[in-house]
Tab-separated table of C-alpha atoms in Angstrom:
chain	number	residue	atom	x	y	z
A	1	MET	CA	-20.987	-5.035	6.210
A	2	ARG	CA	-21.733	-6.921	3.078
A	3	VAL	CA	-22.260	-4.450	0.936
A	4	TYR	CA	-18.340	-3.650	1.372
A	5	LEU	CA	-17.741	-7.438	1.529
A	6	LEU	CA	-19.225	-7.592	-2.129
A	7	LEU	CA	-17.779	-4.228	-3.475
A	8	MET	CA	-14.056	-5.738	-1.980
A	9	LEU	CA	-14.894	-9.143	-3.673
A	10	VAL	CA	-15.787	-7.500	-7.188
A	11	ALA	CA	-12.909	-5.780	-7.499
A	12	ALA	CA	-10.604	-8.463	-6.400
A	13	ALA	CA	-12.134	-11.084	-8.965
A	14	VAL	CA	-11.336	-8.007	-11.969
A	15	THR	CA	-8.205	-7.667	-10.696
A	16	PHE	CA	-7.386	-11.609	-10.760
A	17	LEU	CA	-9.183	-11.915	-14.054
A	18	THR	CA	-7.254	-8.738	-15.846
A	19	THR	CA	-3.577	-9.162	-14.850
A	20	PRO	CA	-3.026	-11.373	-17.488
A	21	PHE	CA	-3.947	-8.898	-19.911
A	22	ALA	CA	-1.826	-6.345	-17.974
A	23	ARG	CA	0.686	-8.550	-18.084
A	24	TRP	CA	0.211	-8.487	-22.204
A	25	VAL	CA	0.117	-5.189	-22.099
A	26	ALA	CA	3.550	-5.157	-20.013
A	27	LEU	CA	5.630	-6.919	-23.031
A	28	LYS	CA	4.248	-5.111	-25.633
A	29	THR	CA	5.131	-1.662	-24.417
A	30	SER	CA	8.700	-3.395	-22.999
A	31	ALA	CA	7.303	-2.439	-18.808
A	32	ILE	CA	9.631	-4.905	-17.978
A	33	SER	CA	12.603	-5.133	-15.373
A	34	ALA	CA	15.731	-6.272	-15.725
A	35	VAL	CA	17.829	-8.412	-13.261
A	36	ARG	CA	20.627	-6.587	-11.710
A	37	SER	CA	23.622	-7.418	-9.346
A	38	ARG	CA	21.463	-6.318	-6.107
A	39	ASP	CA	17.656	-7.498	-7.414
A	40	VAL	CA	16.241	-9.887	-5.818
A	41	HIS	CA	14.241	-10.971	-8.603
A	42	LEU	CA	16.142	-13.241	-10.969
A	43	VAL	CA	14.586	-13.678	-14.077
A	44	PRO	CA	12.873	-10.481	-16.630
A	45	THR	CA	9.476	-9.912	-15.323
A	46	PRO	CA	6.390	-7.147	-16.756
A	47	ARG	CA	5.454	-4.854	-14.142
A	48	LEU	CA	2.413	-3.760	-15.082
A	49	GLY	CA	0.146	-5.126	-12.389
A	50	GLY	CA	-1.268	-1.653	-11.525
A	51	LEU	CA	-3.595	-0.987	-14.765
A	52	ALA	CA	-5.475	-4.354	-13.634
A	53	MET	CA	-5.430	-2.807	-9.843
A	54	LEU	CA	-7.268	0.435	-12.054
A	55	ILE	CA	-9.808	-1.713	-13.625
A	56	GLY	CA	-10.860	-3.634	-10.258
A	57	MET	CA	-10.544	-0.019	-8.822
A	58	VAL	CA	-13.064	1.235	-11.342
A	59	VAL	CA	-15.539	-1.304	-12.023
A	60	ALA	CA	-15.933	-1.713	-7.859
A	61	VAL	CA	-16.059	1.895	-7.916
A	62	LEU	CA	-19.032	1.837	-10.594
A	63	LEU	CA	-20.984	-0.708	-9.299
A	64	ALA	CA	-19.991	0.984	-5.747
A	65	SER	CA	-22.286	4.335	-7.116
A	66	ARG	CA	-25.141	2.108	-8.561
A	67	MET	CA	-25.994	0.354	-4.850
A	68	PRO	CA	-28.635	2.510	-2.881
A	69	PHE	CA	-26.895	1.640	0.333
A	70	LEU	CA	-23.900	3.920	-1.182
A	71	SER	CA	-25.821	6.409	-2.283
A	72	GLY	CA	-25.126	9.160	0.922
A	73	VAL	CA	-21.003	8.888	-0.457
A	74	PHE	CA	-22.375	9.625	-4.096
A	75	GLU	CA	-24.496	12.512	-3.507
A	76	PRO	CA	-23.817	15.856	-5.254
A	77	GLY	CA	-22.035	16.936	-2.618
A	78	GLU	CA	-20.028	14.604	-1.836
A	79	VAL	CA	-18.946	12.588	-5.351
A	80	SER	CA	-16.204	14.563	-6.550
A	81	GLN	CA	-13.966	13.090	-3.563
A	82	VAL	CA	-14.755	9.738	-5.375
A	83	TRP	CA	-13.641	10.495	-8.242
A	84	GLY	CA	-11.203	12.450	-7.417
A	85	ILE	CA	-9.421	9.562	-5.595
A	86	VAL	CA	-10.261	7.649	-8.731
A	87	GLY	CA	-8.772	10.410	-10.885
A	88	GLY	CA	-5.727	10.893	-8.714
A	89	ALA	CA	-4.936	7.205	-8.930
A	90	ALA	CA	-5.529	6.976	-12.663
A	91	ILE	CA	-3.331	9.572	-13.411
A	92	VAL	CA	-0.213	7.873	-10.860
A	93	CYS	CA	-0.887	4.685	-12.733
A	94	GLY	CA	-0.416	7.006	-16.054
A	95	LEU	CA	2.714	7.943	-14.657
A	96	GLY	CA	3.423	4.802	-13.475
A	97	TRP	CA	3.301	2.687	-16.275
A	98	ALA	CA	5.137	6.196	-18.135
A	99	ASP	CA	7.686	5.438	-15.700
A	100	ASP	CA	8.115	1.289	-16.050
A	101	LYS	CA	8.868	1.905	-19.791
A	102	TRP	CA	10.556	4.938	-20.074
A	103	ASP	CA	12.941	5.574	-16.632
A	104	LEU	CA	11.257	9.270	-15.756
A	105	ASP	CA	13.907	11.656	-14.169
A	106	TRP	CA	13.317	12.089	-10.735
A	107	VAL	CA	11.510	15.631	-11.445
A	108	THR	CA	9.304	14.596	-13.896
A	109	LYS	CA	7.850	11.902	-11.479
A	110	LEU	CA	7.747	14.073	-8.205
A	111	ALA	CA	5.467	16.743	-10.999
A	112	GLY	CA	3.592	13.585	-12.075
A	113	GLN	CA	3.063	13.093	-7.998
A	114	VAL	CA	2.371	16.477	-7.114
A	115	LEU	CA	-0.243	16.829	-9.901
A	116	ALA	CA	-2.387	13.316	-8.700
A	117	ALA	CA	-2.173	14.748	-5.341
A	118	GLY	CA	-3.568	18.565	-6.162
A	119	PHE	CA	-6.890	16.942	-8.310
A	120	MET	CA	-7.652	14.611	-5.482
A	121	ALA	CA	-7.736	17.634	-3.302
A	122	LEU	CA	-8.697	20.070	-5.558
A	123	GLN	CA	-11.368	17.808	-5.533
A	124	GLY	CA	-12.610	18.366	-1.620
A	125	VAL	CA	-10.250	14.880	-0.644
A	126	GLN	CA	-8.398	17.721	1.475
A	127	LEU	CA	-6.692	17.785	4.886
A	128	ILE	CA	-8.785	20.761	6.621
A	129	SER	CA	-8.131	19.736	10.157
A	130	LEU	CA	-6.470	17.394	12.491
A	131	PRO	CA	-7.910	15.453	15.217
A	132	ILE	CA	-6.083	16.069	17.502
A	133	ALA	CA	-7.029	19.020	20.180
A	134	GLY	CA	-9.358	20.261	16.971
A	135	THR	CA	-6.987	21.435	15.374
A	136	THR	CA	-7.918	23.155	12.186
A	137	ILE	CA	-4.628	23.982	9.805
A	138	PRO	CA	-5.847	28.238	9.570
A	139	SER	CA	-5.067	28.797	5.939
A	140	SER	CA	-6.595	27.041	2.240
A	141	ARG	CA	-2.829	27.132	0.964
A	142	MET	CA	-1.783	25.800	3.557
A	143	SER	CA	-4.050	22.549	4.087
A	144	LEU	CA	-3.922	22.518	0.205
A	145	VAL	CA	0.255	21.748	0.773
A	146	ALA	CA	-0.170	19.405	3.669
A	147	THR	CA	-2.525	17.015	1.221
A	148	VAL	CA	-0.091	17.049	-1.427
A	149	LEU	CA	2.588	16.329	1.483
A	150	VAL	CA	1.088	13.215	3.180
A	151	VAL	CA	-0.195	12.049	-0.169
A	152	VAL	CA	2.873	11.955	-2.110
A	153	VAL	CA	4.606	10.689	1.662
A	154	ALA	CA	2.546	8.086	0.993
A	155	MET	CA	2.576	6.753	-2.588
A	156	ASN	CA	6.336	6.546	-2.196
A	157	ALA	CA	6.386	4.949	1.646
A	158	VAL	CA	4.529	2.211	-0.690
A	159	ASN	CA	7.001	2.312	-3.586
A	160	PHE	CA	9.364	2.231	-1.457
A	161	VAL	CA	9.274	-0.909	0.171
A	162	ASP	CA	7.828	-3.151	-2.649
A	163	GLY	CA	10.765	-4.794	-3.517
A	164	LEU	CA	9.802	-8.446	-2.942
A	165	ASP	CA	7.148	-10.623	-4.609
A	166	GLY	CA	3.783	-10.058	-3.020
A	167	LEU	CA	5.498	-8.422	-0.713
A	168	ALA	CA	3.272	-4.495	-0.917
A	169	ALA	CA	0.037	-5.747	-1.940
A	170	GLY	CA	0.161	-8.492	0.956
A	171	LEU	CA	1.285	-5.950	3.208
A	172	ILE	CA	-1.588	-3.058	1.975
A	173	ALA	CA	-4.287	-6.056	2.519
A	174	ILE	CA	-3.631	-6.548	5.566
A	175	GLY	CA	-2.882	-3.173	7.000
A	176	GLY	CA	-5.969	-2.039	4.763
A	177	THR	CA	-8.327	-4.534	6.375
A	178	ALA	CA	-7.424	-3.552	9.924
A	179	PHE	CA	-8.357	0.540	8.311
A	180	PHE	CA	-11.120	-0.530	7.085
A	181	LEU	CA	-12.818	-2.323	10.671
A	182	TYR	CA	-11.478	0.369	12.201
A	183	THR	CA	-13.775	2.971	9.702
A	184	TYR	CA	-16.826	0.718	9.538
A	185	ARG	CA	-17.227	0.883	13.647
A	186	LEU	CA	-16.253	4.316	13.429
A	187	THR	CA	-19.261	5.230	11.052
A	188	ALA	CA	-21.332	2.685	13.362
A	189	GLU	CA	-20.650	4.963	16.708
A	190	ALA	CA	-21.138	8.140	14.203
A	191	THR	CA	-23.890	7.482	12.342
A	192	PRO	CA	-26.172	4.450	13.772
A	193	ASP	CA	-28.568	4.860	10.876
A	194	ASP	CA	-26.000	5.096	7.798
A	195	PHE	CA	-23.201	2.904	7.330
A	196	ALA	CA	-21.879	4.979	4.471
A	197	SER	CA	-18.593	5.993	4.595
A	198	LEU	CA	-16.437	6.527	1.616
A	199	ALA	CA	-13.167	5.893	3.682
A	200	SER	CA	-14.661	2.304	4.121
A	201	LEU	CA	-15.674	2.097	0.563
A	202	MET	CA	-11.829	2.702	-0.760
A	203	LEU	CA	-10.140	0.643	1.558
A	204	ALA	CA	-12.711	-1.950	0.753
A	205	VAL	CA	-11.961	-1.857	-2.794
A	206	MET	CA	-8.518	-1.237	-2.440
A	207	VAL	CA	-7.893	-4.358	0.251
A	208	GLY	CA	-10.056	-6.253	-3.638
A	209	VAL	CA	-7.426	-5.133	-5.716
A	210	CYS	CA	-4.693	-5.996	-3.351
A	211	VAL	CA	-5.805	-9.272	-2.998
A	212	GLY	CA	-6.446	-10.189	-6.498
A	213	PHE	CA	-3.404	-9.215	-7.324
A	214	LEU	CA	-1.089	-11.139	-4.561
A	215	PRO	CA	-1.888	-14.273	-6.698
A	216	HIS	CA	-0.022	-13.325	-9.633
A	217	ASN	CA	2.639	-11.535	-7.396
A	218	PHE	CA	3.171	-13.952	-4.850
A	219	HIS	CA	6.858	-15.836	-5.326
A	220	PRO	CA	7.721	-16.392	-8.315
A	221	ALA	CA	5.949	-13.583	-9.079
A	222	ARG	CA	4.551	-13.664	-13.254
A	223	ILE	CA	4.038	-10.475	-12.826
A	224	PHE	CA	5.314	-6.286	-10.808
A	225	MET	CA	2.771	-4.241	-9.411
A	226	GLY	CA	5.463	-1.430	-10.800
A	227	ASP	CA	5.322	2.472	-9.957
A	228	ALA	CA	1.745	2.083	-11.792
A	229	GLY	CA	0.176	0.042	-8.545
A	230	SER	CA	2.790	0.618	-5.952
A	231	MET	CA	1.691	4.908	-5.990
A	232	LEU	CA	-1.843	3.726	-7.119
A	233	ILE	CA	-2.318	1.940	-3.647
A	234	GLY	CA	-0.130	4.331	-1.717
A	235	LEU	CA	-2.498	7.373	-2.746
A	236	VAL	CA	-5.467	5.639	-2.048
A	237	MET	CA	-4.623	4.670	1.587
A	238	ALA	CA	-3.469	8.372	1.603
A	239	GLY	CA	-7.101	9.328	0.706
A	240	ALA	CA	-8.990	7.085	2.910
A	241	ALA	CA	-7.294	8.523	5.850
A	242	ILE	CA	-7.699	12.307	4.759
A	243	THR	CA	-11.454	11.633	4.043
A	244	VAL	CA	-11.611	9.936	7.853
A	245	THR	CA	-10.334	12.817	9.733
A	246	GLY	CA	-13.711	14.619	8.988
A	247	ASN	CA	-15.668	11.984	10.473
A	248	VAL	CA	-14.622	11.467	13.780
A	249	GLN	CA	-16.550	12.563	16.634
A	250	PRO	CA	-14.433	12.110	19.862
A	251	ASP	CA	-17.660	12.222	22.143
A	252	VAL	CA	-18.997	9.178	20.522
A	253	MET	CA	-16.407	7.668	22.525
A	254	THR	CA	-15.476	7.765	25.978
A	255	GLY	CA	-11.935	6.756	28.450
A	256	ALA	CA	-9.009	4.710	26.788
A	257	GLN	CA	-11.394	4.213	23.791
A	258	ALA	CA	-11.036	7.490	22.873
A	259	LEU	CA	-7.617	7.761	21.867
A	260	PRO	CA	-8.328	6.661	18.195
A	261	ALA	CA	-11.073	9.203	18.187
A	262	PHE	CA	-8.752	11.998	18.472
A	263	ILE	CA	-5.945	10.940	16.909
A	264	THR	CA	-7.242	9.188	13.397
A	265	LEU	CA	-3.922	9.110	11.345
A	266	LEU	CA	-2.983	6.613	14.097
A	267	LEU	CA	-4.217	3.921	12.247
A	268	PRO	CA	-2.856	4.876	8.824
A	269	VAL	CA	0.867	5.575	10.486
A	270	ALA	CA	0.271	2.119	11.841
A	271	VAL	CA	-0.348	0.204	8.319
A	272	LEU	CA	2.548	2.423	6.750
A	273	THR	CA	4.986	1.187	9.469
A	274	LEU	CA	7.128	-0.960	7.804
A	275	PRO	CA	7.406	0.986	4.478
A	276	LEU	CA	7.930	4.645	6.434
A	277	LEU	CA	10.553	3.084	8.453
A	278	ASP	CA	12.254	1.665	5.509
A	279	MET	CA	12.286	4.680	4.168
A	280	GLY	CA	13.402	6.438	6.789
A	281	LEU	CA	16.301	4.481	7.966
A	282	ALA	CA	17.532	4.721	3.775
A	283	VAL	CA	17.895	8.201	4.366
A	284	ILE	CA	19.433	8.462	7.912
A	285	ARG	CA	21.788	5.479	6.224
A	286	ARG	CA	23.514	7.191	3.019
A	287	LEU	CA	23.516	10.855	4.674
A	288	ALA	CA	25.635	8.945	6.821
A	289	ALA	CA	27.743	7.489	5.342
A	290	GLY	CA	28.120	10.770	2.851
A	291	LYS	CA	26.139	9.873	0.381
A	292	SER	CA	23.284	10.897	-1.568
A	293	PRO	CA	19.864	9.788	-0.029
A	294	MET	CA	19.256	8.863	-3.785
A	295	ALA	CA	22.092	6.389	-4.079
A	296	PRO	CA	20.482	2.571	-4.276
A	297	ASP	CA	21.401	-0.690	-1.990
A	298	ARG	CA	20.596	-3.803	-0.690
A	299	MET	CA	20.097	-2.848	2.786
A	300	HIS	CA	16.279	-2.564	2.526
A	301	LEU	CA	14.108	-4.181	5.559
A	302	HIS	CA	13.719	-7.125	3.332
A	303	HIS	CA	17.352	-7.544	2.158
A	304	ARG	CA	18.408	-7.349	5.632
A	305	MET	CA	15.213	-10.634	5.861
A	306	MET	CA	16.788	-12.238	3.479
A	307	ASP	CA	20.906	-12.065	4.827
A	308	LEU	CA	19.566	-13.179	8.211
A	309	GLY	CA	18.776	-16.474	6.275
A	310	HIS	CA	15.173	-16.353	5.377
A	311	SER	CA	13.782	-17.730	2.045
A	312	HIS	CA	12.103	-15.023	0.142
A	313	ARG	CA	8.851	-16.166	0.376
A	314	ARG	CA	9.492	-16.446	4.477
A	315	ALA	CA	10.711	-13.179	4.885
A	316	VAL	CA	7.575	-12.103	2.838
A	317	VAL	CA	5.177	-13.577	5.425
A	318	ILE	CA	7.170	-12.482	8.236
A	319	LEU	CA	6.945	-8.831	7.351
A	320	TYR	CA	3.072	-9.793	6.611
A	321	VAL	CA	3.211	-10.925	10.608
A	322	TRP	CA	4.840	-7.461	11.674
A	323	THR	CA	2.217	-5.395	9.512
A	324	ALA	CA	-0.564	-7.487	11.887
A	325	VAL	CA	0.821	-6.419	14.889
A	326	PHE	CA	0.797	-2.905	14.468
A	327	ALA	CA	-2.130	-2.229	11.956
A	328	PHE	CA	-4.127	-4.301	14.119
A	329	SER	CA	-3.005	-3.511	18.012
A	330	ALA	CA	-3.954	0.220	17.410
A	331	ALA	CA	-7.244	-0.479	15.293
A	332	ALA	CA	-8.363	-2.643	18.528
A	333	LEU	CA	-7.835	0.387	20.737
A	334	VAL	CA	-11.815	1.585	18.710
A	335	LEU	CA	-12.485	-2.161	21.029
A	336	TRP	CA	-10.149	-2.439	23.929
A	337	ASP	CA	-8.864	-0.555	26.919
A	338	TRP	CA	-5.227	-0.142	26.128
A	339	GLU	CA	-3.579	-1.846	29.127
A	340	ILE	CA	-5.529	-4.606	27.145
A	341	VAL	CA	-4.158	-4.117	24.021
A	342	LEU	CA	-0.671	-3.503	25.345
A	343	VAL	CA	-0.848	-6.986	26.604
A	344	TRP	CA	-1.778	-8.603	23.894
A	345	THR	CA	0.553	-6.578	21.436
A	346	THR	CA	3.195	-7.282	23.624
A	347	VAL	CA	2.779	-11.169	23.443
A	348	PHE	CA	2.338	-11.025	19.283
A	349	VAL	CA	5.534	-8.589	19.118
A	350	VAL	CA	7.261	-11.771	21.118
A	351	VAL	CA	6.579	-14.090	18.459
A	352	ALA	CA	6.892	-11.729	15.695
A	353	LEU	CA	10.574	-11.385	16.924
A	354	LEU	CA	11.570	-15.304	17.307
A	355	ALA	CA	9.395	-16.070	13.445
A	356	THR	CA	12.217	-13.338	12.652
A	357	LEU	CA	15.309	-14.353	14.839
A	358	GLY	CA	15.153	-17.418	15.756
A	359	PRO	CA	16.018	-20.951	14.500
A	360	LEU	CA	13.534	-20.492	10.630
A	361	ARG	CA	15.947	-19.009	9.627
A	362	HIS	CA	18.103	-21.671	9.223
A	363	ARG	CA	16.100	-25.161	10.056
A	364	GLY	CA	13.325	-26.232	9.243
A	365	ARG	CA	11.600	-26.041	5.234
A	366	PHE	CA	8.240	-23.850	6.244
A	367	LEU	CA	8.031	-21.459	3.081
A	368	ASP	CA	11.503	-22.147	1.460
A	369	ASP	CA	11.556	-20.921	-1.980
A	370	ASP	CA	11.732	-24.855	-3.225
A	371	VAL	CA	9.560	-23.895	-6.632
A	372	ALA	CA	11.146	-24.152	-10.218
A	373	LEU	CA	11.907	-20.972	-11.783
A	374	SER	CA	12.333	-22.836	-15.233
A	375	GLY	CA	10.127	-20.627	-17.780
A	376	GLN	CA	9.548	-17.857	-16.237
A	377	VAL	CA	11.590	-15.074	-18.389
A	378	PRO	CA	9.212	-13.225	-20.346
A	379	LYS	CA	9.347	-12.770	-24.083
A	380	VAL	CA	10.508	-9.268	-24.594
A	381	PRO	CA	9.135	-7.997	-27.858
A	382	ALA	CA	11.744	-7.618	-30.706
A	383	GLY	CA	14.066	-4.904	-31.573
A	384	VAL	CA	13.563	-3.815	-27.636
A	385	GLY	CA	16.620	-3.216	-26.078
A	386	ALA	CA	17.510	-4.110	-22.319
A	387	PRO	CA	14.986	-4.220	-20.163
A	388	VAL	CA	13.746	-1.333	-18.079
A	389	THR	CA	14.167	-1.109	-14.301
A	390	ALA	CA	13.549	-3.363	-11.456
A	391	GLN	CA	11.266	-3.895	-8.877
A	392	SER	CA	10.240	-0.858	-7.963
A	393	ALA	CA	11.609	-0.313	-4.727
A	394	ASP	CA	15.402	-0.418	-5.542
A	395	ALA	CA	15.691	0.894	-9.106
A	396	THR	CA	17.538	3.467	-10.090
A	397	PRO	CA	19.369	6.205	-7.879
A	398	ILE	CA	16.621	8.769	-8.864
A	399	LYS	CA	13.359	6.288	-8.534
A	400	GLU	CA	14.384	5.411	-5.161
A	401	THR	CA	13.991	8.273	-3.327
A	402	ILE	CA	11.079	9.364	-5.543
A	403	GLU	CA	9.692	5.991	-4.836
């Protein structure tokens, strides 16, 4: 555990220290979000935080490769998976940078996402079986398609929810922590003599980069993670979920505790509950209205929270609470019987509902947006026109579908 915590700390520190550099690069390359009527942010803001997140990830993984504790993860037969995830993250980071600067069309962006997911799959990070009654995907082609689909959906779900300062980074940090604890416990049960796990490694690093980026991104944000960051953490989350499916041994758990062993995708889905729900509701809402699912609107979950009367920061923190309820309830199934988990989940759901719909909406000053925003407007390089794109969850009609 101490090794993973060290890597998490290193990833956080490197990301925190390199984020000002990423902000400088964003200003120099005009990767800046404009302000439009449906946007929540009030001033043009650099949006290349994903670059710092990638740097933090690479440094932490390089350090991990030199640690004897994790030597099993970097053995010849396994090392390609590690660099498959890192390489895929680098591809989507570059893609997001290009999209933030030039506002790519949806075909180009989708092609880049498929390329990144395909690269990761070809390096061995691929769905071969599902932990549901020993189901095996019947062909290598179907396995590749399933892998690409899972990765692309995860990237776009995270990108879609990235609509408030600090929202995506905080949600993934909280959910990723629960997922990390799950994979660590699963590895300890399966191989008591070797706690090295690719899934645990990548989740620890992902949580670290999110935590390191959050101080720069919490409201009022000085920089957004942009498409480069949201797609990066979505890809890593999907990669970790895929790699852990091959490490489940249902015979090591008995009774009610066998549930997460048979359904190892339970926790990734729980972590991404809010992003997936937001994306699904948006598609249904727009199709029901006779609009294209690509049509932008201001009816995302985070917009609805603010419409209820919550401040920007309070809306973000309450969505953190909901993510913690879903993610840690799923993770708790490896420790306690489902009856106990159900009771406590019900209690915390009630607390979250009270925070969401209770008097905090209109009374008190808890997490009110009482900070001064003066001096937040970045300098745009001379000769650059209107800054491109908005916060990644609510940008152009095309971007919103792919994100």
